[in-house]
Tab-separated table of C-alpha atoms in Angstrom:
chain	number	residue	atom	x	y	z
A	1463	MET	CA	6.294	23.936	-52.096
A	1464	MET	CA	2.735	24.330	-53.106
A	1465	LYS	CA	1.788	24.092	-56.755
A	1466	SER	CA	1.273	27.244	-58.236
A	1467	VAL	CA	-0.247	28.832	-61.613
A	1468	ALA	CA	0.384	32.266	-63.078
A	1469	VAL	CA	-2.563	33.839	-64.523
A	1470	LEU	CA	-2.054	36.510	-67.068
A	1471	LEU	CA	-4.710	39.167	-67.344
A	1472	ALA	CA	-5.142	42.367	-69.578
A	1473	GLY	CA	-7.611	44.807	-68.196
A	1474	CYS	CA	-11.237	44.142	-67.353
A	1475	GLY	CA	-13.974	43.785	-69.879
A	1476	HIS	CA	-14.303	41.737	-72.949
A	1477	LEU	CA	-14.215	44.500	-75.458
A	1478	ASP	CA	-10.988	46.089	-74.299
A	1479	GLY	CA	-9.654	43.937	-71.500
A	1480	SER	CA	-9.645	40.364	-70.156
A	1481	GLU	CA	-12.966	38.659	-70.605
A	1482	ILE	CA	-14.295	38.789	-67.077
A	1483	GLN	CA	-16.423	35.686	-67.100
A	1484	GLU	CA	-13.737	33.650	-68.436
A	1485	SER	CA	-11.065	35.155	-65.977
A	1486	VAL	CA	-13.338	34.625	-62.953
A	1487	SER	CA	-14.264	30.983	-64.268
A	1488	THR	CA	-10.490	30.259	-64.435
A	1489	LEU	CA	-9.714	31.532	-60.747
A	1490	LEU	CA	-12.617	29.667	-59.656
A	1491	ALA	CA	-11.646	26.455	-61.134
A	1492	LEU	CA	-7.951	26.819	-59.749
A	1493	SER	CA	-9.564	27.509	-56.381
A	1494	LYS	CA	-11.872	24.396	-56.736
A	1495	TYR	CA	-8.863	22.294	-57.372
A	1496	GLY	CA	-6.858	23.794	-54.644
A	1497	VAL	CA	-4.177	25.215	-56.757
A	1498	ASP	CA	-2.532	28.368	-55.606
A	1499	TYR	CA	-2.332	31.245	-58.189
A	1500	GLU	CA	-0.869	34.689	-58.755
A	1501	CYS	CA	-2.161	37.134	-61.279
A	1502	PHE	CA	-0.359	39.254	-63.574
A	1503	SER	CA	-0.681	42.038	-65.936
A	1504	VAL	CA	1.183	44.554	-68.066
A	1505	ASN	CA	1.569	48.051	-66.500
A	1506	THR	CA	0.921	50.046	-69.738
A	1507	GLU	CA	-1.832	52.193	-70.908
A	1508	GLN	CA	-4.781	50.266	-72.912
A	1509	TYR	CA	-4.952	50.267	-76.555
A	1510	ASP	CA	-8.360	51.619	-75.984
A	1511	VAL	CA	-11.268	52.040	-73.758
A	1512	ILE	CA	-14.752	50.804	-74.874
A	1513	ASP	CA	-18.009	51.815	-73.372
A	1514	HIS	CA	-19.364	48.270	-72.756
A	1515	LEU	CA	-23.140	49.321	-72.812
A	1516	LYS	CA	-22.895	51.386	-76.063
A	1517	LYS	CA	-20.134	49.161	-77.504
A	1518	SER	CA	-18.366	52.311	-78.854
A	1519	PRO	CA	-14.995	53.920	-77.797
A	1520	SER	CA	-15.219	56.096	-74.662
A	1521	HIS	CA	-12.270	58.211	-75.294
A	1522	GLU	CA	-10.831	57.538	-71.751
A	1523	THR	CA	-7.451	56.266	-70.964
A	1524	ARG	CA	-6.933	53.338	-68.567
A	1525	ASN	CA	-4.128	51.090	-67.443
A	1526	LEU	CA	-4.108	47.311	-68.200
A	1527	LEU	CA	-2.665	46.280	-64.822
A	1528	THR	CA	-4.939	48.817	-62.770
A	1529	GLU	CA	-7.936	47.455	-64.388
A	1530	ALA	CA	-7.081	43.945	-64.188
A	1531	ALA	CA	-6.650	44.370	-60.440
A	1532	ARG	CA	-10.392	44.776	-60.226
A	1533	ILE	CA	-10.815	41.237	-61.335
A	1534	ALA	CA	-8.051	40.105	-59.042
A	1535	ARG	CA	-9.198	42.103	-56.006
A	1536	GLY	CA	-5.997	43.995	-55.943
A	1537	GLU	CA	-3.865	40.776	-55.778
A	1538	ILE	CA	-1.943	41.283	-58.867
A	1539	LYS	CA	1.746	41.940	-59.986
A	1540	ASP	CA	3.385	43.492	-62.987
A	1541	ILE	CA	4.551	41.019	-65.559
A	1542	SER	CA	8.119	42.048	-65.008
A	1543	GLN	CA	7.921	40.079	-61.769
A	1544	LEU	CA	6.757	36.835	-63.430
A	1545	ASP	CA	9.470	34.209	-63.326
A	1546	ALA	CA	8.617	31.106	-64.762
A	1547	ASN	CA	10.827	29.255	-62.308
A	1548	ASP	CA	8.234	30.230	-59.643
A	1549	PHE	CA	5.134	28.372	-61.320
A	1550	GLU	CA	4.145	25.255	-62.631
A	1551	ALA	CA	2.007	26.545	-65.402
A	1552	LEU	CA	0.733	29.665	-67.218
A	1553	ILE	CA	-3.025	30.190	-67.890
A	1554	ILE	CA	-4.143	33.182	-70.123
A	1555	PRO	CA	-8.080	33.862	-70.441
A	1556	GLY	CA	-9.461	35.636	-73.444
A	1557	GLY	CA	-11.009	38.954	-74.332
A	1558	PHE	CA	-10.199	41.676	-76.786
A	1559	GLY	CA	-8.040	43.076	-74.057
A	1560	VAL	CA	-5.635	40.228	-74.933
A	1561	ALA	CA	-5.804	40.779	-78.759
A	1562	LYS	CA	-5.311	44.496	-78.461
A	1563	ASN	CA	-2.708	44.632	-75.964
A	1564	LEU	CA	-0.760	41.621	-75.236
A	1565	PHE	CA	-0.382	41.172	-78.934
A	1566	THR	CA	-1.778	43.140	-81.788
A	1567	TYR	CA	-3.777	40.595	-83.581
A	1568	ALA	CA	-7.103	42.413	-83.394
A	1569	TYR	CA	-5.943	45.154	-85.865
A	1570	GLN	CA	-3.049	43.484	-87.495
A	1571	GLY	CA	-3.954	39.808	-87.816
A	1572	THR	CA	-1.349	37.284	-88.225
A	1573	ASN	CA	1.152	40.133	-89.201
A	1574	GLY	CA	0.693	41.543	-85.486
A	1575	LYS	CA	3.426	41.512	-82.776
A	1576	ILE	CA	3.368	40.127	-79.358
A	1577	LEU	CA	4.568	42.409	-76.432
A	1578	GLU	CA	8.057	41.620	-75.634
A	1579	SER	CA	7.461	40.740	-72.047
A	1580	VAL	CA	4.420	38.432	-72.956
A	1581	GLU	CA	6.296	36.571	-75.633
A	1582	GLU	CA	9.318	36.057	-73.344
A	1583	VAL	CA	7.079	34.687	-70.566
A	1584	VAL	CA	5.256	32.315	-73.096
A	1585	LEU	CA	8.662	31.102	-74.393
A	1586	ASN	CA	9.993	30.608	-71.004
A	1587	PHE	CA	7.049	28.275	-69.889
A	1588	CYS	CA	7.385	26.426	-73.122
A	1589	LYS	CA	11.271	25.872	-72.751
A	1590	MET	CA	10.858	24.705	-69.268
A	1591	ASP	CA	8.214	21.995	-70.581
A	1592	LYS	CA	5.651	23.625	-68.271
A	1593	TYR	CA	1.825	23.582	-69.112
A	1594	ILE	CA	0.204	26.681	-71.009
A	1595	GLY	CA	-3.489	27.111	-70.651
A	1596	ALA	CA	-4.945	29.234	-73.459
A	1597	ILE	CA	-8.646	30.331	-73.406
A	1598	CYS	CA	-10.553	32.020	-76.166
A	1599	ILE	CA	-8.459	34.244	-78.306
A	1600	SER	CA	-5.246	33.387	-76.230
A	1601	PRO	CA	-4.586	30.292	-78.276
A	1602	MET	CA	-3.803	32.547	-81.103
A	1603	LEU	CA	-1.250	34.392	-79.156
A	1604	VAL	CA	0.474	31.154	-77.978
A	1605	ALA	CA	0.530	29.887	-81.609
A	1606	MET	CA	2.251	33.110	-82.607
A	1607	ALA	CA	4.589	32.930	-79.762
A	1608	LEU	CA	5.672	29.460	-80.399
A	1609	ARG	CA	5.641	29.816	-84.308
A	1610	ASN	CA	9.372	28.869	-84.420
A	1611	GLU	CA	9.329	26.635	-81.314
A	1612	ALA	CA	6.406	24.016	-81.689
A	1613	THR	CA	5.700	21.782	-84.751
A	1614	ASP	CA	2.160	21.121	-85.552
A	1615	LEU	CA	0.765	22.896	-82.463
A	1616	LYS	CA	-2.863	22.080	-81.768
A	1617	VAL	CA	-5.098	24.643	-80.629
A	1618	THR	CA	-8.854	25.471	-80.775
A	1619	PRO	CA	-10.357	28.538	-82.354
A	1620	GLY	CA	-13.616	27.273	-81.291
A	1621	PHE	CA	-15.823	27.110	-84.422
A	1622	ALA	CA	-14.550	30.472	-85.805
A	1623	GLN	CA	-13.437	29.772	-89.263
A	1624	ALA	CA	-11.277	32.930	-89.890
A	1625	ALA	CA	-9.335	32.382	-86.634
A	1626	ALA	CA	-8.717	28.842	-87.683
A	1627	GLU	CA	-7.299	29.877	-91.204
A	1628	ASP	CA	-5.154	32.378	-89.198
A	1629	MET	CA	-3.860	29.664	-86.946
A	1630	LYS	CA	-3.015	27.467	-90.055
A	1631	LYS	CA	-0.883	30.387	-91.286
A	1632	MET	CA	1.139	30.225	-88.295
A	1633	GLY	CA	1.885	26.639	-88.817
A	1634	ALA	CA	-0.464	25.597	-86.115
A	1635	VAL	CA	-3.395	23.104	-86.292
A	1636	PRO	CA	-6.786	24.402	-85.666
A	1637	VAL	CA	-9.146	22.080	-83.959
A	1638	LEU	CA	-12.842	23.164	-84.142
A	1639	LEU	CA	-14.627	22.551	-80.739
A	1640	LYS	CA	-17.609	23.267	-78.632
A	1641	SER	CA	-17.071	25.633	-75.523
A	1642	ASP	CA	-17.228	22.676	-73.033
A	1643	GLU	CA	-14.450	20.802	-74.577
A	1644	ILE	CA	-10.744	21.233	-74.476
A	1645	CYS	CA	-7.904	20.864	-77.226
A	1646	VAL	CA	-4.994	18.860	-75.638
A	1647	ASP	CA	-1.569	19.051	-77.353
A	1648	GLU	CA	0.312	16.817	-74.782
A	1649	ILE	CA	3.530	17.038	-77.051
A	1650	ASN	CA	3.661	20.878	-76.766
A	1651	LYS	CA	2.046	21.027	-73.425
A	1652	VAL	CA	-0.551	23.540	-74.606
A	1653	ILE	CA	-4.160	23.217	-73.469
A	1654	SER	CA	-6.740	25.168	-74.946
A	1655	ALA	CA	-10.495	26.058	-74.684
A	1656	PRO	CA	-12.762	27.949	-76.968
A	1657	ALA	CA	-14.887	29.856	-74.464
A	1658	PHE	CA	-16.545	32.880	-75.972
A	1659	MET	CA	-14.890	32.368	-79.328
A	1660	ASN	CA	-18.423	30.713	-79.754
A	1661	PRO	CA	-20.143	33.752	-78.842
A	1662	ASP	CA	-23.609	32.031	-78.188
A	1663	ALA	CA	-21.985	29.738	-75.612
A	1664	SER	CA	-23.555	29.787	-72.335
A	1665	LEU	CA	-21.652	30.817	-69.301
A	1666	TYR	CA	-21.958	27.407	-67.877
A	1667	ASP	CA	-20.443	25.736	-70.957
A	1668	VAL	CA	-17.554	28.334	-70.945
A	1669	TYR	CA	-17.006	27.503	-67.381
A	1670	THR	CA	-17.065	23.563	-67.947
A	1671	GLY	CA	-14.491	24.009	-70.717
A	1672	ILE	CA	-12.234	26.121	-68.467
A	1673	GLU	CA	-12.689	23.887	-65.490
A	1674	LYS	CA	-11.591	20.941	-67.864
A	1675	LEU	CA	-8.644	22.848	-68.960
A	1676	VAL	CA	-7.690	23.732	-65.257
A	1677	LYS	CA	-8.271	20.107	-64.109
A	1678	TYR	CA	-6.192	18.626	-66.921
A	1679	ILE	CA	-3.306	21.122	-65.909
A	1680	ALA	CA	-3.763	20.754	-62.168
A	1681	GLU	CA	-3.646	16.717	-62.216
A	1682	ARG	CA	-0.191	16.719	-64.218
A	1683	MET	CA	1.707	19.685	-63.010
B	381	MET	CA	-42.909	31.345	-69.896
B	382	MET	CA	-39.273	30.521	-69.018
B	383	LYS	CA	-38.435	31.365	-65.409
B	384	SER	CA	-36.343	34.250	-65.225
B	385	VAL	CA	-34.298	36.134	-62.470
B	386	ALA	CA	-33.269	39.796	-62.355
B	387	VAL	CA	-29.518	40.350	-61.168
B	388	LEU	CA	-29.078	43.838	-59.976
B	389	LEU	CA	-25.416	45.121	-60.256
B	390	ALA	CA	-23.659	48.521	-59.427
B	391	GLY	CA	-20.525	49.017	-61.290
B	392	CYS	CA	-17.665	46.606	-61.803
B	393	GLY	CA	-14.949	45.922	-58.980
B	394	HIS	CA	-15.277	45.183	-55.312
B	395	LEU	CA	-13.902	48.628	-54.056
B	396	ASP	CA	-16.241	50.984	-56.015
B	397	GLY	CA	-18.645	48.517	-57.894
B	398	SER	CA	-20.206	45.066	-57.684
B	399	GLU	CA	-17.565	42.417	-56.525
B	400	ILE	CA	-16.738	40.802	-59.755
B	401	GLN	CA	-16.031	37.332	-58.453
B	402	GLU	CA	-19.481	37.285	-56.641
B	403	SER	CA	-21.376	38.677	-59.669
B	404	VAL	CA	-19.910	36.083	-62.188
B	405	SER	CA	-20.431	33.379	-59.502
B	406	THR	CA	-24.092	34.395	-59.642
B	407	LEU	CA	-24.604	34.291	-63.485
B	408	LEU	CA	-22.527	31.037	-63.518
B	409	ALA	CA	-24.779	29.348	-60.987
B	410	LEU	CA	-27.971	30.758	-62.872
B	411	SER	CA	-26.481	29.368	-65.968
B	412	LYS	CA	-25.806	25.934	-64.529
B	413	TYR	CA	-29.529	25.506	-63.228
B	414	GLY	CA	-30.822	26.726	-66.630
B	415	VAL	CA	-32.586	29.780	-65.181
B	416	ASP	CA	-32.748	32.712	-67.636
B	417	TYR	CA	-31.599	36.161	-66.240
B	418	GLU	CA	-31.313	39.591	-66.937
B	419	CYS	CA	-28.957	42.153	-65.406
B	420	PHE	CA	-29.874	45.783	-64.373
B	421	SER	CA	-28.010	48.567	-62.917
B	422	VAL	CA	-28.508	52.243	-62.109
B	423	ASN	CA	-27.576	54.904	-64.661
B	424	THR	CA	-25.954	57.305	-62.497
B	425	GLU	CA	-22.371	58.530	-61.751
B	426	GLN	CA	-20.606	56.409	-59.227
B	427	TYR	CA	-19.933	57.567	-55.684
B	428	ASP	CA	-16.360	57.345	-56.324
B	429	VAL	CA	-13.728	55.517	-58.570
B	430	ILE	CA	-11.024	53.543	-56.504
B	431	ASP	CA	-7.811	52.471	-58.098
B	432	HIS	CA	-7.821	48.717	-57.123
B	433	LEU	CA	-4.085	48.281	-57.486
B	434	LYS	CA	-3.234	51.093	-55.174
B	435	LYS	CA	-6.539	50.932	-53.174
B	436	SER	CA	-6.988	54.587	-53.257
B	437	PRO	CA	-9.242	57.139	-54.880
B	438	SER	CA	-8.400	57.712	-58.648
B	439	HIS	CA	-10.338	60.970	-59.237
B	440	GLU	CA	-12.026	59.688	-62.351
B	441	THR	CA	-15.903	59.580	-62.826
B	442	ARG	CA	-17.502	56.605	-64.183
B	443	ASN	CA	-21.201	55.331	-64.674
B	444	LEU	CA	-22.646	52.528	-62.658
B	445	LEU	CA	-24.813	51.085	-65.426
B	446	THR	CA	-21.792	51.600	-67.934
B	447	GLU	CA	-19.166	49.679	-65.874
B	448	ALA	CA	-21.528	46.881	-64.760
B	449	ALA	CA	-22.063	46.311	-68.510
B	450	ARG	CA	-18.452	44.977	-68.362
B	451	ILE	CA	-19.506	42.093	-66.167
B	452	ALA	CA	-22.831	41.426	-68.208
B	453	ARG	CA	-20.953	41.456	-71.621
B	454	GLY	CA	-23.351	44.526	-72.393
B	455	GLU	CA	-26.561	42.538	-71.670
B	456	ILE	CA	-27.812	45.029	-69.235
B	457	LYS	CA	-30.689	47.392	-68.694
B	458	ASP	CA	-31.484	50.506	-66.649
B	459	ILE	CA	-33.269	49.607	-63.488
B	460	SER	CA	-36.038	52.017	-64.552
B	461	GLN	CA	-36.980	48.987	-67.012
B	462	LEU	CA	-36.968	46.253	-64.076
B	463	ASP	CA	-40.637	45.347	-63.456
B	464	ALA	CA	-40.983	42.870	-60.737
B	465	ASN	CA	-44.023	41.213	-62.631
B	466	ASP	CA	-41.532	39.887	-65.258
B	467	PHE	CA	-39.316	38.010	-62.982
B	468	GLU	CA	-39.464	35.148	-60.349
B	469	ALA	CA	-36.647	36.484	-58.189
B	470	LEU	CA	-34.189	39.215	-57.501
B	471	ILE	CA	-30.556	38.468	-56.672
B	472	ILE	CA	-28.137	41.191	-55.557
B	473	PRO	CA	-24.480	40.464	-55.581
B	474	GLY	CA	-22.151	42.464	-53.107
B	475	GLY	CA	-19.215	44.714	-53.334
B	476	PHE	CA	-18.517	48.342	-51.995
B	477	GLY	CA	-20.427	49.800	-55.196
B	478	VAL	CA	-23.678	48.384	-53.652
B	479	ALA	CA	-22.840	49.991	-50.235
B	480	LYS	CA	-21.703	53.419	-51.608
B	481	ASN	CA	-24.432	53.651	-54.471
B	482	LEU	CA	-27.502	51.571	-54.119
B	483	PHE	CA	-27.687	52.613	-50.428
B	484	THR	CA	-25.421	54.839	-48.432
B	485	TYR	CA	-24.441	52.261	-45.714
B	486	ALA	CA	-20.742	52.430	-46.354
B	487	TYR	CA	-20.549	56.136	-45.100
B	488	GLN	CA	-23.576	56.617	-43.273
B	489	GLY	CA	-24.283	53.312	-41.561
B	490	THR	CA	-27.840	52.350	-40.592
B	491	ASN	CA	-28.776	55.961	-41.002
B	492	GLY	CA	-28.177	55.456	-44.639
B	493	LYS	CA	-30.687	55.813	-47.308
B	494	ILE	CA	-31.628	53.414	-50.118
B	495	LEU	CA	-31.851	54.724	-53.666
B	496	GLU	CA	-35.485	55.117	-54.279
B	497	SER	CA	-35.544	52.900	-57.565
B	498	VAL	CA	-33.510	50.199	-55.742
B	499	GLU	CA	-35.952	50.424	-52.598
B	500	GLU	CA	-39.009	50.351	-54.877
B	501	VAL	CA	-37.740	47.118	-56.695
B	502	VAL	CA	-36.888	45.294	-53.435
B	503	LEU	CA	-40.378	46.184	-52.008
B	504	ASN	CA	-42.159	44.943	-54.988
B	505	PHE	CA	-40.255	41.643	-55.134
B	506	CYS	CA	-41.385	41.269	-51.332
B	507	LYS	CA	-44.968	42.445	-51.774
B	508	MET	CA	-45.347	39.856	-54.782
B	509	ASP	CA	-44.008	37.127	-52.513
B	510	LYS	CA	-41.062	36.476	-54.613
B	511	TYR	CA	-37.644	35.445	-53.494
B	512	ILE	CA	-34.878	37.785	-53.053
B	513	GLY	CA	-31.278	36.610	-53.013
B	514	ALA	CA	-28.818	38.907	-51.354
B	515	ILE	CA	-25.138	38.275	-51.320
B	516	CYS	CA	-22.157	39.868	-49.076
B	517	ILE	CA	-23.268	43.297	-47.930
B	518	SER	CA	-26.613	43.209	-49.853
B	519	PRO	CA	-28.495	41.584	-47.066
B	520	MET	CA	-27.928	44.767	-45.065
B	521	LEU	CA	-29.635	46.702	-48.003
B	522	VAL	CA	-32.615	44.321	-47.971
B	523	ALA	CA	-32.824	44.577	-44.100
B	524	MET	CA	-33.034	48.238	-44.517
B	525	ALA	CA	-35.485	48.158	-47.296
B	526	LEU	CA	-37.696	45.620	-45.446
B	527	ARG	CA	-37.333	47.356	-41.986
B	528	ASN	CA	-41.160	48.189	-41.948
B	529	GLU	CA	-42.276	45.049	-43.929
B	530	ALA	CA	-40.655	42.077	-42.364
B	531	THR	CA	-40.652	40.780	-38.974
B	532	ASP	CA	-37.691	39.019	-37.586
B	533	LEU	CA	-35.907	38.860	-40.934
B	534	LYS	CA	-33.043	36.461	-40.900
B	535	VAL	CA	-30.032	37.599	-42.769
B	536	THR	CA	-26.356	36.749	-42.680
B	537	PRO	CA	-23.468	39.329	-42.194
B	538	GLY	CA	-20.850	36.262	-42.513
B	539	PHE	CA	-18.974	36.592	-39.411
B	540	ALA	CA	-18.778	40.537	-39.504
B	541	GLN	CA	-19.830	41.550	-35.858
B	542	ALA	CA	-20.269	45.125	-36.723
B	543	ALA	CA	-22.432	44.316	-39.389
B	544	ALA	CA	-24.298	42.063	-37.302
B	545	GLU	CA	-25.036	44.702	-34.756
B	546	ASP	CA	-26.218	47.045	-37.452
B	547	MET	CA	-28.741	44.443	-38.712
B	548	LYS	CA	-30.110	44.009	-35.270
B	549	LYS	CA	-30.704	47.888	-35.008
B	550	MET	CA	-32.705	47.430	-38.089
B	551	GLY	CA	-34.955	44.878	-36.603
B	552	ALA	CA	-33.199	41.901	-38.490
B	553	VAL	CA	-31.822	38.730	-36.868
B	554	PRO	CA	-28.143	38.114	-38.139
B	555	VAL	CA	-27.014	34.671	-38.632
B	556	LEU	CA	-23.328	34.307	-38.416
B	557	LEU	CA	-22.141	31.847	-41.317
B	558	LYS	CA	-19.126	30.673	-43.372
B	559	SER	CA	-19.084	31.537	-47.063
B	560	ASP	CA	-20.061	28.131	-48.233
B	561	GLU	CA	-23.353	28.371	-46.027
B	562	ILE	CA	-26.624	30.194	-46.809
B	563	CYS	CA	-29.167	31.667	-44.603
B	564	VAL	CA	-32.643	30.897	-45.498
B	565	ASP	CA	-35.598	32.943	-44.249
B	566	GLU	CA	-38.548	31.154	-45.869
B	567	ILE	CA	-41.117	33.203	-44.180
B	568	ASN	CA	-39.893	36.437	-45.695
B	569	LYS	CA	-38.395	34.674	-48.769
B	570	VAL	CA	-34.999	36.261	-48.392
B	571	ILE	CA	-32.072	33.984	-49.069
B	572	SER	CA	-28.528	35.373	-48.203
B	573	ALA	CA	-24.836	34.311	-48.639
B	574	PRO	CA	-21.911	35.781	-46.810
B	575	ALA	CA	-19.483	35.573	-49.603
B	576	PHE	CA	-16.664	37.984	-49.156
B	577	MET	CA	-18.125	39.446	-45.815
B	578	ASN	CA	-15.703	36.912	-44.872
B	579	PRO	CA	-12.576	38.306	-46.452
B	580	ASP	CA	-10.455	35.383	-46.234
B	581	ALA	CA	-12.935	32.997	-47.852
B	582	SER	CA	-11.658	31.340	-50.952
B	583	LEU	CA	-13.306	31.945	-54.306
B	584	TYR	CA	-14.532	28.396	-54.206
B	585	ASP	CA	-16.135	28.669	-50.797
B	586	VAL	CA	-17.751	32.171	-52.101
B	587	TYR	CA	-19.145	30.238	-55.289
B	588	THR	CA	-20.232	27.207	-53.411
B	589	GLY	CA	-22.401	29.657	-51.006
B	590	ILE	CA	-23.843	31.465	-54.107
B	591	GLU	CA	-24.578	28.318	-55.954
B	592	LYS	CA	-26.651	26.951	-52.905
B	593	LEU	CA	-28.530	30.327	-52.785
B	594	VAL	CA	-29.289	30.021	-56.580
B	595	LYS	CA	-30.086	26.438	-56.456
B	596	TYR	CA	-32.604	26.981	-53.513
B	597	ILE	CA	-34.280	29.861	-55.275
B	598	ALA	CA	-34.390	28.088	-58.639
B	599	GLU	CA	-35.984	24.941	-57.203
B	600	ARG	CA	-38.869	26.832	-55.647
B	601	MET	CA	-39.687	29.743	-58.080
C-alpha cells in the first residue's frame, strides 16, 4: 500500500484561511518525496472573511472546505471522512484560518477550544503513534489537543515570545527557531516548523523548513 | 539596483483565478534565486466565481486584485502601477482566471481580446527587450499580444493539441513539452512552461518546470 499523508486545510488565505504559501509548500514537498496525499477540511462557515488587500473584514460568508478546495484544485474531502487508519501521518499548515476556525486561539488564547472533529483527528494520530507535522500556528493547536496526552511536548513558535509563553501554559516546551529549521519531538512524534510565525521569513526559508519537516516524516513513516 | 521581476496574477484559484500552485511555485523559485519580486493584478470584478469543490458557478462577485492578494499575502499592486522600466522581467502564471479575465480566450478562443492594460504591459516588456515568462495558458496570451510583434514565436501548450492549433492560428510555433521542461525563445525573449496544461502533471513536475523558467530568466536579466 502506498504511503499516504492527510493534509488538513482551513480555507484559503493567510488572514482568514490556511496560509496559501505554506500549504502549497507542504503539497510540493510531499510531491517531491513521492508521498501520496489527500487534503481535508471542515465543511462549515468561516469565522470571518478578510479582504487581503485592505486587511479588513469584508462582510461576506465563505465556507472553509469550499475555499480550501481552491488550494487543493478540488481534490479535498470533509474531515468526517478522515480516518487515521488510512494514513501514515497528518500535516497541518498554518494561517489565521487555523487559529480562528480549527480552534479558537486567535480570539480566546489558551482558553480557546478545538473543534471536536479536529481534536479527535489529532488525538487519533497521536494514539496510533503516527507522525503529526505542524506548521506556523498549528503547533499551538497540537499542543492544546495533546495537553493531557503528551509530556514535555517540544514545539516551535518560531521567535514569537507571546506564543512561546502560551505553549508553556499548556505544558509544552517551546523551541525558538528560524523558519528554515524544524523542531523534532521524536518521543511524541510531533514535528513542527515555524514558517510565517517569523513574519519576515523569505518564502524560500519557509519552504526549506517545511521540506525538512516533510522529509523527516516521509523517511520514517 | 536590485534585480526585480513583476508577477502578474488574476484572482486566486485555478477555475476562476490564477492557478495557486503555479503562482506559489513562481514566487518560491524567485525567492530561491534571490530575485526580488512585486505582484500585480487588475482591479476589476472577476468574469465569474467558481465553487472549487462542486466545480460549478457560485453566483458571487469577487475582485481579481482583492483575491490575488490572498496568494501574495497582501503585497500586491494595481496593474496601473506596473511600469516596465522598473523591472527586468515579467512572469505570468496560469489558471482559468487568466483565460477568462486577462484575455477572453476561455470563451472566445483566438478571436478573444486582451485586456488593454495587460496588452500594454506585455508589449512594453517586449519592446524593451526584457524577458517574459509565461506559464500554463499564459503563453497563449503572450502569443496573442505579440501576434504583430514577434515572428515565429516559440511557445509551449504542453501536450494540449487544441491549444497548439490555436497558437498556430496566431502565427506562433507550438512546442509540445512535459511539465518539467521549458520552451526557450531566445530571439523573442519569451520563456514558457506547460505546468497544468498537462492536467495529470505532478506538482513537483510543475514546480520543476517553473523553477527552470525562473532560473533561466534570473541568470540572464
